[in-house]
């Protein structure tokens, strides 16, 4: 594989630039920056404009920002000029946040056509398909011959305007997208034929294009790419006018990003605020979640407070009660993770969710019984009191049952309300398992032991 | 987008089969099976062999297994014959697990070349690149002209032997892979030229192929596909002999699967056992994790047990102590999720991990101070005792600090031991936060209050 060790020596890196993928250059630059910021900037300034933009895109946020400040507007303009429209737009928008004048200077240094593309792409919300598309693509009019369109491709490739082309998008006279022909088919056709005749001869649905509207949510696009094993999706606007394309490498990033978000949300972390320059801002965002958790912990404590006399009479209850809550919390988390993930993957849908809930409740009942016996025996021998074993055993069944039921229901409930099931479900669940755990254990103790 | 509502009427589905993607047929079949198993089998048997295999692959595990039992060996042989080698191998291996004779009959119904491919692919471990590759690809000898190779492509496509071709892999006389030329370049070359002359004219690294050895771990392949934005990777064996290719849609599945595993591991769930037919098997696997958790919960209880006299004297301690443990657990989980994920994504590496640990400790100290004040005041007013506020506040700082430190260190420690940081880190962390939480709180209480 290409994935070699980073080059840590600045001179060696400078000499090897031509053989390296931008991603490898960025990786080496990261290491070099650790040793010397000057070396980092020196190499950056010596990168040629063809790779500079790509390298910038692969750098971590903080280094990219440093580069925006250090590099001249001219150098940045050259770099942006080499990028595809979606990447160019991203970089200009990032520079705008740091230095609006510099961003303007770069923007004005671009050709008019590129400026128009950027103006257009900037209008999209960050989760819309339009924000992910590149406007550079290979298209042909239906009346054209294949040979004519390939001549255009040749020219565009010589000018380095097109890359990663896997198909030709065929449009009608109204510029609406009507077909997508993979290059593997195109290359074996007679180049003198027109697209019209090719399409007339083909089976009806053979070249039906996979397309999304420019305002489609990117998660929806990702789902389709996965489901239909696509490498490219066309993006269309009003009346199916062809506007751009989204390639599978962008979709890979979306899927990786969504998985990160889901893991973070389950743990009470906001992905957006984890890359803040200032630690205090990250801490603040995390504190919000901890604050909610504090509220629910106090609720659980209030429940314990109801039984202060019982605890005073049997201090063993204070010793054992965290076990019930902890087991409920863990069993519930297992169920929750499975439900949240399977809802996200579409393996569970609202309409067939009953079976999933039943299964989870059954699992938690089985384990409730198992741990009721184990923990009942442990408590009995530990404190030499049979009834205490009965209390904790019964409470274990109650709490694991409710953990399974609520662990399965809470994500479904959130989903029904159109809330992301990963958000807030953990805190709702632990509130339930803590309160049910403490209450059932102490209440049973009060009734049975006193 | 193509993603239409499922067709729930069996007759309507039968009539629309020609216009539907296999993935959509599978989706509709899932719905129909909910209503009537007979209808489900009836439609399956009426699918033509060109789509049957694809549809089977898209069905959920339990329905696919039912289909293997219901469909005849002849029908299954026809379906397998249409599939690419990696998918064909998967299906035969699945049928082997249910009915070894049927699997053998299907295998023997295939052409010799396909049988050889399957024999070969079966040798790979399930996480090796070889297990993911398809042997169907478009290759050319260096001495060939482009035109000759395209004739071969045309023939292979007419026979439906090749699909999703994005490049030609060029091999030398020893069958070693030496170049990969995208079709977008191939289509603009002079077809009369040989590959040798094309490669001689090109820049040195322009057509350097992205390749992995057949025993490379698939996660490593996925990382490379992401890093270099690839759509296809070549798989090579001894002396770079070209063996197959892995396409980006397979990598998408790997990434999605890895994210699921990571979420499950953090929650103490084994992905492999979540799809068991029998609930008892899933329950058993989850019980193992709960059992470990029970052990650590008992450890925490033993710590509480050390302070039974203190608790008897101040029952308020029993009421408040779950708050300290809960806050530590949550703060630690935040840190843990961030570390585990960033290690997985390569954003944090062992060599620069110190900065990440420092950051996490700083965040947890900031929030420790914040919640020390908040919870100190609450405890003070709740129980009308200033010193109790001091106790819980101090304990909050200690516990959130250790949550940050251990939440960041445990994944790194596991990684250093070459253990997946997602596995077991949650249970290790909560053991620490529970014990530190209870001990610091009760010890401080004993010293300050008594």
mmCIF file of N, CA and C in Angstrom, chain A residues 1-3 8 21 23-24 27 31 157 164-165 184-185 208-212 224 226-229 248-249 252 255-256 259-260 263 267-268 274 279 283 286-287 289 293 301-302 312 318-319 321 323 326-327 330 334 337 341 349 351 359-360 363 367 382, chain B residues 1-3 8 21 23-24 27 31 157 164-165 184-185 208-212 224 226-229 248-249 252 255-256 259-260 263 267-268 274 279 283 286-287 289 293 301-302 312 318-319 321 323 326-327 330 334 337 341 345 349 351 359-360 363 367 382:
data_model
loop_
_atom_site.group_PDB
_atom_site.id
_atom_site.type_symbol
_atom_site.label_atom_id
_atom_site.label_comp_id
_atom_site.label_asym_id
_atom_site.label_seq_id
_atom_site.Cartn_x
_atom_site.Cartn_y
_atom_site.Cartn_z
ATOM 1 N N UNK A 1 0.842 -1.195 0.000
ATOM 2 C CA UNK A 1 0.000 0.000 0.000
ATOM 3 C C UNK A 1 0.879 1.247 0.000
ATOM 4 N N UNK A 2 0.290 2.368 -0.346
ATOM 5 C CA UNK A 2 1.056 3.613 -0.446
ATOM 6 C C UNK A 2 1.374 4.204 0.928
ATOM 7 N N UNK A 3 0.646 3.740 1.927
ATOM 8 C CA UNK A 3 0.681 4.379 3.238
ATOM 9 C C UNK A 3 2.024 4.200 3.924
ATOM 10 N N UNK A 8 10.013 12.835 8.097
ATOM 11 C CA UNK A 8 10.147 13.826 9.161
ATOM 12 C C UNK A 8 11.217 14.866 8.869
ATOM 13 N N UNK A 21 1.435 11.514 -2.585
ATOM 14 C CA UNK A 21 0.027 11.882 -2.626
ATOM 15 C C UNK A 21 -0.173 13.057 -1.668
ATOM 16 N N UNK A 23 -2.271 13.631 0.447
ATOM 17 C CA UNK A 23 -2.603 13.145 1.772
ATOM 18 C C UNK A 23 -1.347 12.752 2.549
ATOM 19 N N UNK A 24 -0.356 12.188 1.859
ATOM 20 C CA UNK A 24 0.909 11.828 2.511
ATOM 21 C C UNK A 24 1.739 13.067 2.832
ATOM 22 N N UNK A 27 0.320 14.500 5.891
ATOM 23 C CA UNK A 27 0.675 13.681 7.054
ATOM 24 C C UNK A 27 2.090 13.988 7.526
ATOM 25 N N UNK A 31 3.709 16.061 11.094
ATOM 26 C CA UNK A 31 4.822 15.636 11.952
ATOM 27 C C UNK A 31 5.883 16.724 12.029
ATOM 28 N N UNK A 157 -9.555 17.299 -19.802
ATOM 29 C CA UNK A 157 -8.548 16.593 -19.026
ATOM 30 C C UNK A 157 -7.156 17.194 -19.255
ATOM 31 N N UNK A 164 -11.627 11.981 -11.924
ATOM 32 C CA UNK A 164 -12.549 11.004 -11.346
ATOM 33 C C UNK A 164 -13.859 10.896 -12.120
ATOM 34 N N UNK A 165 -13.731 10.786 -13.403
ATOM 35 C CA UNK A 165 -14.911 10.663 -14.252
ATOM 36 C C UNK A 165 -15.240 9.181 -14.427
ATOM 37 N N UNK A 184 -17.426 2.432 -18.914
ATOM 38 C CA UNK A 184 -17.168 1.055 -19.360
ATOM 39 C C UNK A 184 -18.087 0.654 -20.518
ATOM 40 N N UNK A 185 -19.270 1.275 -20.590
ATOM 41 C CA UNK A 185 -20.141 1.030 -21.738
ATOM 42 C C UNK A 185 -19.748 1.939 -22.900
ATOM 43 N N UNK A 208 -30.901 4.611 -16.757
ATOM 44 C CA UNK A 208 -31.668 5.518 -15.908
ATOM 45 C C UNK A 208 -30.715 6.104 -14.861
ATOM 46 N N UNK A 209 -30.626 7.434 -14.779
ATOM 47 C CA UNK A 209 -29.622 8.001 -13.871
ATOM 48 C C UNK A 209 -30.063 7.957 -12.405
ATOM 49 N N UNK A 210 -29.105 7.740 -11.511
ATOM 50 C CA UNK A 210 -29.375 7.917 -10.083
ATOM 51 C C UNK A 210 -29.196 9.387 -9.770
ATOM 52 N N UNK A 211 -30.255 10.022 -9.363
ATOM 53 C CA UNK A 211 -30.171 11.466 -9.152
ATOM 54 C C UNK A 211 -30.869 11.862 -7.863
ATOM 55 N N UNK A 212 -30.392 12.955 -7.298
ATOM 56 C CA UNK A 212 -31.055 13.534 -6.136
ATOM 57 C C UNK A 212 -31.263 15.011 -6.394
ATOM 58 N N UNK A 224 -28.836 6.121 0.009
ATOM 59 C CA UNK A 224 -29.043 5.607 -1.341
ATOM 60 C C UNK A 224 -27.755 5.063 -1.955
ATOM 61 N N UNK A 226 -25.321 3.746 -0.378
ATOM 62 C CA UNK A 226 -25.077 2.445 0.253
ATOM 63 C C UNK A 226 -26.007 1.386 -0.295
ATOM 64 N N UNK A 227 -27.293 1.735 -0.374
ATOM 65 C CA UNK A 227 -28.291 0.738 -0.761
ATOM 66 C C UNK A 227 -28.082 0.259 -2.190
ATOM 67 N N UNK A 228 -27.748 1.191 -3.088
ATOM 68 C CA UNK A 228 -27.627 0.816 -4.494
ATOM 69 C C UNK A 228 -26.177 0.660 -4.943
ATOM 70 N N UNK A 229 -25.229 0.658 -3.984
ATOM 71 C CA UNK A 229 -23.809 0.478 -4.311
ATOM 72 C C UNK A 229 -23.361 1.415 -5.433
ATOM 73 N N UNK A 248 -18.409 8.891 -4.369
ATOM 74 C CA UNK A 248 -18.495 8.004 -3.210
ATOM 75 C C UNK A 248 -17.492 8.371 -2.120
ATOM 76 N N UNK A 249 -16.374 9.034 -2.478
ATOM 77 C CA UNK A 249 -15.432 9.401 -1.419
ATOM 78 C C UNK A 249 -16.028 10.448 -0.485
ATOM 79 N N UNK A 252 -18.314 8.456 1.792
ATOM 80 C CA UNK A 252 -17.541 7.776 2.830
ATOM 81 C C UNK A 252 -17.316 8.702 4.023
ATOM 82 N N UNK A 255 -20.528 9.137 6.023
ATOM 83 C CA UNK A 255 -20.859 7.974 6.852
ATOM 84 C C UNK A 255 -19.959 7.906 8.083
ATOM 85 N N UNK A 256 -18.677 8.168 7.871
ATOM 86 C CA UNK A 256 -17.731 8.174 8.993
ATOM 87 C C UNK A 256 -18.114 9.265 9.992
ATOM 88 N N UNK A 259 -21.220 8.350 11.996
ATOM 89 C CA UNK A 259 -20.922 7.373 13.038
ATOM 90 C C UNK A 259 -20.272 8.066 14.227
ATOM 91 N N UNK A 260 -19.353 8.992 13.940
ATOM 92 C CA UNK A 260 -18.717 9.751 15.018
ATOM 93 C C UNK A 260 -19.770 10.513 15.816
ATOM 94 N N UNK A 263 -21.772 8.164 18.098
ATOM 95 C CA UNK A 263 -21.019 7.745 19.283
ATOM 96 C C UNK A 263 -20.940 8.899 20.277
ATOM 97 N N UNK A 267 -22.699 9.515 24.138
ATOM 98 C CA UNK A 267 -21.854 9.797 25.296
ATOM 99 C C UNK A 267 -22.045 11.219 25.811
ATOM 100 N N UNK A 268 -22.938 11.993 25.182
ATOM 101 C CA UNK A 268 -23.175 13.358 25.651
ATOM 102 C C UNK A 268 -22.098 14.337 25.238
ATOM 103 N N UNK A 274 -15.919 19.860 19.682
ATOM 104 C CA UNK A 274 -14.741 19.129 20.130
ATOM 105 C C UNK A 274 -13.471 19.653 19.486
ATOM 106 N N UNK A 279 -10.052 25.330 24.903
ATOM 107 C CA UNK A 279 -10.557 24.222 25.693
ATOM 108 C C UNK A 279 -11.815 24.626 26.469
ATOM 109 N N UNK A 283 -15.255 22.547 27.072
ATOM 110 C CA UNK A 283 -15.684 22.250 28.441
ATOM 111 C C UNK A 283 -17.104 22.743 28.682
ATOM 112 N N UNK A 286 -19.653 20.463 27.064
ATOM 113 C CA UNK A 286 -19.785 19.205 27.783
ATOM 114 C C UNK A 286 -20.497 19.422 29.114
ATOM 115 N N UNK A 287 -20.301 20.630 29.700
ATOM 116 C CA UNK A 287 -20.916 20.917 30.998
ATOM 117 C C UNK A 287 -22.445 20.913 30.889
ATOM 118 N N UNK A 289 -24.343 18.979 29.193
ATOM 119 C CA UNK A 289 -24.794 17.596 29.352
ATOM 120 C C UNK A 289 -24.611 17.127 30.798
ATOM 121 N N UNK A 293 -27.348 15.773 33.548
ATOM 122 C CA UNK A 293 -27.119 14.555 34.300
ATOM 123 C C UNK A 293 -27.172 14.806 35.800
ATOM 124 N N UNK A 301 -31.404 10.863 43.912
ATOM 125 C CA UNK A 301 -31.075 11.047 45.322
ATOM 126 C C UNK A 301 -32.318 11.366 46.151
ATOM 127 N N UNK A 302 -33.230 12.132 45.555
ATOM 128 C CA UNK A 302 -34.485 12.441 46.256
ATOM 129 C C UNK A 302 -35.238 11.147 46.548
ATOM 130 N N UNK A 312 -30.951 3.991 57.560
ATOM 131 C CA UNK A 312 -30.333 4.103 58.877
ATOM 132 C C UNK A 312 -30.478 2.789 59.649
ATOM 133 N N UNK A 318 -27.388 0.792 51.907
ATOM 134 C CA UNK A 318 -26.560 1.828 51.289
ATOM 135 C C UNK A 318 -25.386 1.202 50.535
ATOM 136 N N UNK A 319 -24.906 0.092 51.101
ATOM 137 C CA UNK A 319 -23.762 -0.569 50.471
ATOM 138 C C UNK A 319 -24.177 -1.249 49.165
ATOM 139 N N UNK A 321 -27.092 -0.713 47.317
ATOM 140 C CA UNK A 321 -27.982 -0.060 46.340
ATOM 141 C C UNK A 321 -27.312 0.400 45.048
ATOM 142 N N UNK A 323 -25.338 -1.227 43.324
ATOM 143 C CA UNK A 323 -25.239 -2.393 42.429
ATOM 144 C C UNK A 323 -26.485 -2.508 41.555
ATOM 145 N N UNK A 326 -26.451 0.239 38.950
ATOM 146 C CA UNK A 326 -25.399 0.033 37.960
ATOM 147 C C UNK A 326 -25.760 -1.076 36.972
ATOM 148 N N UNK A 327 -26.318 -2.176 37.486
ATOM 149 C CA UNK A 327 -26.697 -3.279 36.593
ATOM 150 C C UNK A 327 -27.812 -2.849 35.642
ATOM 151 N N UNK A 330 -26.333 -0.574 32.953
ATOM 152 C CA UNK A 330 -25.561 -1.295 31.942
ATOM 153 C C UNK A 330 -26.437 -2.113 30.997
ATOM 154 N N UNK A 334 -26.903 -1.478 26.870
ATOM 155 C CA UNK A 334 -26.782 -2.504 25.828
ATOM 156 C C UNK A 334 -27.967 -2.414 24.869
ATOM 157 N N UNK A 337 -27.983 0.906 22.785
ATOM 158 C CA UNK A 337 -27.005 0.954 21.697
ATOM 159 C C UNK A 337 -27.508 0.156 20.495
ATOM 160 N N UNK A 341 -28.544 2.049 16.952
ATOM 161 C CA UNK A 341 -27.764 1.717 15.760
ATOM 162 C C UNK A 341 -28.639 1.073 14.691
ATOM 163 N N UNK A 349 -37.434 -0.610 11.814
ATOM 164 C CA UNK A 349 -38.230 0.552 11.441
ATOM 165 C C UNK A 349 -39.389 0.660 12.414
ATOM 166 N N UNK A 351 -42.483 0.652 12.060
ATOM 167 C CA UNK A 351 -43.648 -0.220 11.882
ATOM 168 C C UNK A 351 -43.416 -1.666 12.352
ATOM 169 N N UNK A 359 -38.155 -8.627 21.864
ATOM 170 C CA UNK A 359 -36.895 -9.344 21.976
ATOM 171 C C UNK A 359 -36.045 -8.761 23.106
ATOM 172 N N UNK A 360 -35.962 -7.431 23.157
ATOM 173 C CA UNK A 360 -35.137 -6.789 24.176
ATOM 174 C C UNK A 360 -35.680 -7.051 25.578
ATOM 175 N N UNK A 363 -34.771 -10.614 26.511
ATOM 176 C CA UNK A 363 -33.357 -10.719 26.892
ATOM 177 C C UNK A 363 -33.155 -10.173 28.296
ATOM 178 N N UNK A 367 -31.799 -12.185 31.671
ATOM 179 C CA UNK A 367 -30.645 -11.761 32.462
ATOM 180 C C UNK A 367 -31.058 -11.248 33.833
ATOM 181 N N UNK A 382 -23.118 -12.522 52.094
ATOM 182 C CA UNK A 382 -22.323 -11.371 52.517
ATOM 183 C C UNK A 382 -22.834 -10.818 53.863
ATOM 184 N N UNK B 1 -35.022 10.565 -6.107
ATOM 185 C CA UNK B 1 -34.227 9.339 -5.874
ATOM 186 C C UNK B 1 -35.055 8.109 -6.191
ATOM 187 N N UNK B 2 -34.361 6.996 -6.328
ATOM 188 C CA UNK B 2 -35.041 5.766 -6.699
ATOM 189 C C UNK B 2 -35.790 5.151 -5.518
ATOM 190 N N UNK B 3 -35.441 5.596 -4.348
ATOM 191 C CA UNK B 3 -35.919 4.956 -3.138
ATOM 192 C C UNK B 3 -37.419 5.130 -2.951
ATOM 193 N N UNK B 8 -46.342 -3.534 -1.656
ATOM 194 C CA UNK B 8 -46.817 -4.527 -0.702
ATOM 195 C C UNK B 8 -47.740 -5.561 -1.331
ATOM 196 N N UNK B 21 -34.672 -2.163 -8.852
ATOM 197 C CA UNK B 21 -33.332 -2.521 -8.418
ATOM 198 C C UNK B 21 -33.458 -3.700 -7.442
ATOM 199 N N UNK B 23 -32.186 -4.274 -4.725
ATOM 200 C CA UNK B 23 -32.323 -3.791 -3.362
ATOM 201 C C UNK B 23 -33.776 -3.410 -3.057
ATOM 202 N N UNK B 24 -34.475 -2.842 -4.051
ATOM 203 C CA UNK B 24 -35.881 -2.487 -3.861
ATOM 204 C C UNK B 24 -36.758 -3.735 -3.839
ATOM 205 N N UNK B 27 -36.473 -5.176 -0.467
ATOM 206 C CA UNK B 27 -37.194 -4.362 0.511
ATOM 207 C C UNK B 27 -38.692 -4.678 0.477
ATOM 208 N N UNK B 31 -41.410 -6.764 3.293
ATOM 209 C CA UNK B 31 -42.745 -6.334 3.720
ATOM 210 C C UNK B 31 -43.766 -7.432 3.426
ATOM 211 N N UNK B 157 -18.480 -7.901 -21.368
ATOM 212 C CA UNK B 157 -19.695 -7.188 -20.980
ATOM 213 C C UNK B 157 -20.921 -7.781 -21.672
ATOM 214 N N UNK B 164 -19.182 -2.605 -13.241
ATOM 215 C CA UNK B 164 -18.513 -1.625 -12.383
ATOM 216 C C UNK B 164 -17.023 -1.510 -12.667
ATOM 217 N N UNK B 165 -16.699 -1.406 -13.921
ATOM 218 C CA UNK B 165 -15.297 -1.275 -14.319
ATOM 219 C C UNK B 165 -14.938 0.202 -14.375
ATOM 220 N N UNK B 184 -11.356 6.973 -17.859
ATOM 221 C CA UNK B 184 -11.461 8.348 -18.360
ATOM 222 C C UNK B 184 -10.207 8.746 -19.143
ATOM 223 N N UNK B 185 -9.071 8.114 -18.811
ATOM 224 C CA UNK B 185 -7.865 8.360 -19.592
ATOM 225 C C UNK B 185 -7.831 7.451 -20.821
ATOM 226 N N UNK B 208 0.582 4.765 -11.270
ATOM 227 C CA UNK B 208 1.019 3.857 -10.218
ATOM 228 C C UNK B 208 -0.225 3.262 -9.552
ATOM 229 N N UNK B 209 -0.334 1.945 -9.523
ATOM 230 C CA UNK B 209 -1.588 1.373 -9.029
ATOM 231 C C UNK B 209 -1.673 1.403 -7.494
ATOM 232 N N UNK B 210 -2.854 1.619 -6.972
ATOM 233 C CA UNK B 210 -3.092 1.438 -5.542
ATOM 234 C C UNK B 210 -3.363 -0.037 -5.313
ATOM 235 N N UNK B 211 -2.498 -0.677 -4.583
ATOM 236 C CA UNK B 211 -2.652 -2.115 -4.408
ATOM 237 C C UNK B 211 -2.430 -2.517 -2.961
ATOM 238 N N UNK B 212 -3.072 -3.603 -2.583
ATOM 239 C CA UNK B 212 -2.849 -4.188 -1.258
ATOM 240 C C UNK B 212 -2.560 -5.668 -1.445
ATOM 241 N N UNK B 224 -7.000 3.226 3.779
ATOM 242 C CA UNK B 224 -6.357 3.734 2.573
ATOM 243 C C UNK B 224 -7.360 4.279 1.566
ATOM 244 N N UNK B 226 -10.184 5.592 2.244
ATOM 245 C CA UNK B 226 -10.629 6.895 2.758
ATOM 246 C C UNK B 226 -9.568 7.958 2.546
ATOM 247 N N UNK B 227 -8.337 7.598 2.894
ATOM 248 C CA UNK B 227 -7.280 8.595 2.865
ATOM 249 C C UNK B 227 -6.986 9.095 1.448
ATOM 250 N N UNK B 228 -6.997 8.166 0.499
ATOM 251 C CA UNK B 228 -6.643 8.545 -0.864
ATOM 252 C C UNK B 228 -7.861 8.696 -1.772
ATOM 253 N N UNK B 229 -9.055 8.687 -1.181
ATOM 254 C CA UNK B 229 -10.288 8.874 -1.961
ATOM 255 C C UNK B 229 -10.356 7.933 -3.168
ATOM 256 N N UNK B 248 -15.352 0.440 -3.842
ATOM 257 C CA UNK B 248 -15.673 1.331 -2.723
ATOM 258 C C UNK B 248 -16.983 0.963 -2.038
ATOM 259 N N UNK B 249 -17.913 0.293 -2.737
ATOM 260 C CA UNK B 249 -19.163 -0.061 -2.059
ATOM 261 C C UNK B 249 -18.910 -1.116 -0.978
ATOM 262 N N UNK B 252 -17.529 0.872 1.930
ATOM 263 C CA UNK B 252 -18.607 1.555 2.650
ATOM 264 C C UNK B 252 -19.209 0.634 3.697
ATOM 265 N N UNK B 255 -16.856 0.192 6.655
ATOM 266 C CA UNK B 255 -16.823 1.356 7.542
ATOM 267 C C UNK B 255 -18.083 1.414 8.407
ATOM 268 N N UNK B 256 -19.230 1.152 7.781
ATOM 269 C CA UNK B 256 -20.496 1.150 8.514
ATOM 270 C C UNK B 256 -20.467 0.057 9.601
ATOM 271 N N UNK B 259 -18.195 0.962 12.516
ATOM 272 C CA UNK B 259 -18.823 1.945 13.399
ATOM 273 C C UNK B 259 -19.832 1.251 14.304
ATOM 274 N N UNK B 260 -20.592 0.323 13.746
ATOM 275 C CA UNK B 260 -21.553 -0.426 14.558
ATOM 276 C C UNK B 260 -20.824 -1.192 15.653
ATOM 277 N N UNK B 263 -19.693 1.153 18.465
ATOM 278 C CA UNK B 263 -20.790 1.577 19.336
ATOM 279 C C UNK B 263 -21.194 0.417 20.250
ATOM 280 N N UNK B 267 -20.798 -0.179 24.482
ATOM 281 C CA UNK B 267 -21.978 -0.462 25.301
ATOM 282 C C UNK B 267 -21.958 -1.892 25.855
ATOM 283 N N UNK B 268 -20.915 -2.650 25.545
ATOM 284 C CA UNK B 268 -20.854 -4.013 26.061
ATOM 285 C C UNK B 268 -21.742 -4.998 25.315
ATOM 286 N N UNK B 274 -25.727 -10.528 18.044
ATOM 287 C CA UNK B 274 -26.988 -9.793 18.087
ATOM 288 C C UNK B 274 -27.980 -10.318 17.056
ATOM 289 N N UNK B 279 -32.993 -16.010 21.075
ATOM 290 C CA UNK B 279 -32.763 -14.889 21.979
ATOM 291 C C UNK B 279 -31.828 -15.290 23.115
ATOM 292 N N UNK B 283 -28.790 -13.225 24.829
ATOM 293 C CA UNK B 283 -28.835 -12.917 26.260
ATOM 294 C C UNK B 283 -27.568 -13.415 26.952
ATOM 295 N N UNK B 286 -24.647 -11.133 26.253
ATOM 296 C CA UNK B 286 -24.749 -9.865 26.974
ATOM 297 C C UNK B 286 -24.507 -10.082 28.465
ATOM 298 N N UNK B 287 -24.884 -11.287 28.961
ATOM 299 C CA UNK B 287 -24.731 -11.573 30.384
ATOM 300 C C UNK B 287 -23.260 -11.563 30.783
ATOM 301 N N UNK B 289 -20.892 -9.641 29.803
ATOM 302 C CA UNK B 289 -20.529 -8.258 30.099
ATOM 303 C C UNK B 289 -21.167 -7.787 31.417
ATOM 304 N N UNK B 293 -19.489 -6.416 34.891
ATOM 305 C CA UNK B 293 -19.953 -5.195 35.536
ATOM 306 C C UNK B 293 -20.387 -5.450 36.978
ATOM 307 N N UNK B 301 -19.036 -1.494 46.007
ATOM 308 C CA UNK B 301 -19.810 -1.671 47.240
ATOM 309 C C UNK B 301 -18.904 -1.995 48.412
ATOM 310 N N UNK B 302 -17.852 -2.754 48.149
ATOM 311 C CA UNK B 302 -16.901 -3.056 49.218
ATOM 312 C C UNK B 302 -16.276 -1.769 49.743
ATOM 313 N N UNK B 312 -23.925 5.395 58.751
ATOM 314 C CA UNK B 312 -24.948 5.293 59.794
ATOM 315 C C UNK B 312 -25.068 6.615 60.560
ATOM 316 N N UNK B 318 -25.436 8.594 52.235
ATOM 317 C CA UNK B 318 -26.018 7.553 51.369
ATOM 318 C C UNK B 318 -26.878 8.182 50.287
ATOM 319 N N UNK B 319 -27.516 9.281 50.652
ATOM 320 C CA UNK B 319 -28.392 9.950 49.683
ATOM 321 C C UNK B 319 -27.576 10.634 48.591
ATOM 322 N N UNK B 321 -24.240 10.081 47.769
ATOM 323 C CA UNK B 321 -23.068 9.448 47.158
ATOM 324 C C UNK B 321 -23.270 8.972 45.719
ATOM 325 N N UNK B 323 -24.574 10.605 43.434
ATOM 326 C CA UNK B 323 -24.381 11.771 42.559
ATOM 327 C C UNK B 323 -22.916 11.881 42.139
ATOM 328 N N UNK B 326 -22.101 9.130 39.664
ATOM 329 C CA UNK B 326 -22.777 9.333 38.393
ATOM 330 C C UNK B 326 -22.108 10.435 37.574
ATOM 331 N N UNK B 327 -21.750 11.539 38.232
ATOM 332 C CA UNK B 327 -21.091 12.630 37.512
ATOM 333 C C UNK B 327 -19.726 12.187 36.983
ATOM 334 N N UNK B 330 -20.243 9.936 33.961
ATOM 335 C CA UNK B 330 -20.639 10.651 32.747
ATOM 336 C C UNK B 330 -19.507 11.469 32.145
ATOM 337 N N UNK B 334 -17.722 10.814 28.420
ATOM 338 C CA UNK B 334 -17.488 11.831 27.378
ATOM 339 C C UNK B 334 -16.058 11.745 26.866
ATOM 340 N N UNK B 337 -15.357 8.421 24.899
ATOM 341 C CA UNK B 337 -15.929 8.372 23.552
ATOM 342 C C UNK B 337 -15.069 9.170 22.583
ATOM 343 N N UNK B 341 -12.914 7.274 19.591
ATOM 344 C CA UNK B 341 -13.257 7.607 18.222
ATOM 345 C C UNK B 341 -12.085 8.245 17.491
ATOM 346 N N UNK B 345 -10.152 6.994 14.165
ATOM 347 C CA UNK B 345 -10.074 7.789 12.942
ATOM 348 C C UNK B 345 -8.644 8.220 12.619
ATOM 349 N N UNK B 349 -2.822 9.881 17.650
ATOM 350 C CA UNK B 349 -1.942 8.725 17.564
ATOM 351 C C UNK B 349 -1.169 8.619 18.862
ATOM 352 N N UNK B 351 1.860 8.617 19.566
ATOM 353 C CA UNK B 351 3.008 9.499 19.787
ATOM 354 C C UNK B 351 2.642 10.944 20.148
ATOM 355 N N UNK B 359 -5.430 17.933 27.353
ATOM 356 C CA UNK B 359 -6.668 18.654 27.032
ATOM 357 C C UNK B 359 -7.837 18.076 27.832
ATOM 358 N N UNK B 360 -7.926 16.748 27.844
ATOM 359 C CA UNK B 360 -9.047 16.112 28.540
ATOM 360 C C UNK B 360 -8.990 16.382 30.042
ATOM 361 N N UNK B 363 -10.147 19.933 30.629
ATOM 362 C CA UNK B 363 -11.608 20.043 30.525
ATOM 363 C C UNK B 363 -12.268 19.500 31.791
ATOM 364 N N UNK B 367 -14.643 21.516 34.515
ATOM 365 C CA UNK B 367 -15.993 21.100 34.880
ATOM 366 C C UNK B 367 -16.056 20.582 36.315
ATOM 367 N N UNK B 382 -29.519 21.907 50.995
ATOM 368 C CA UNK B 382 -30.415 20.748 51.126
ATOM 369 C C UNK B 382 -30.359 20.188 52.556
#
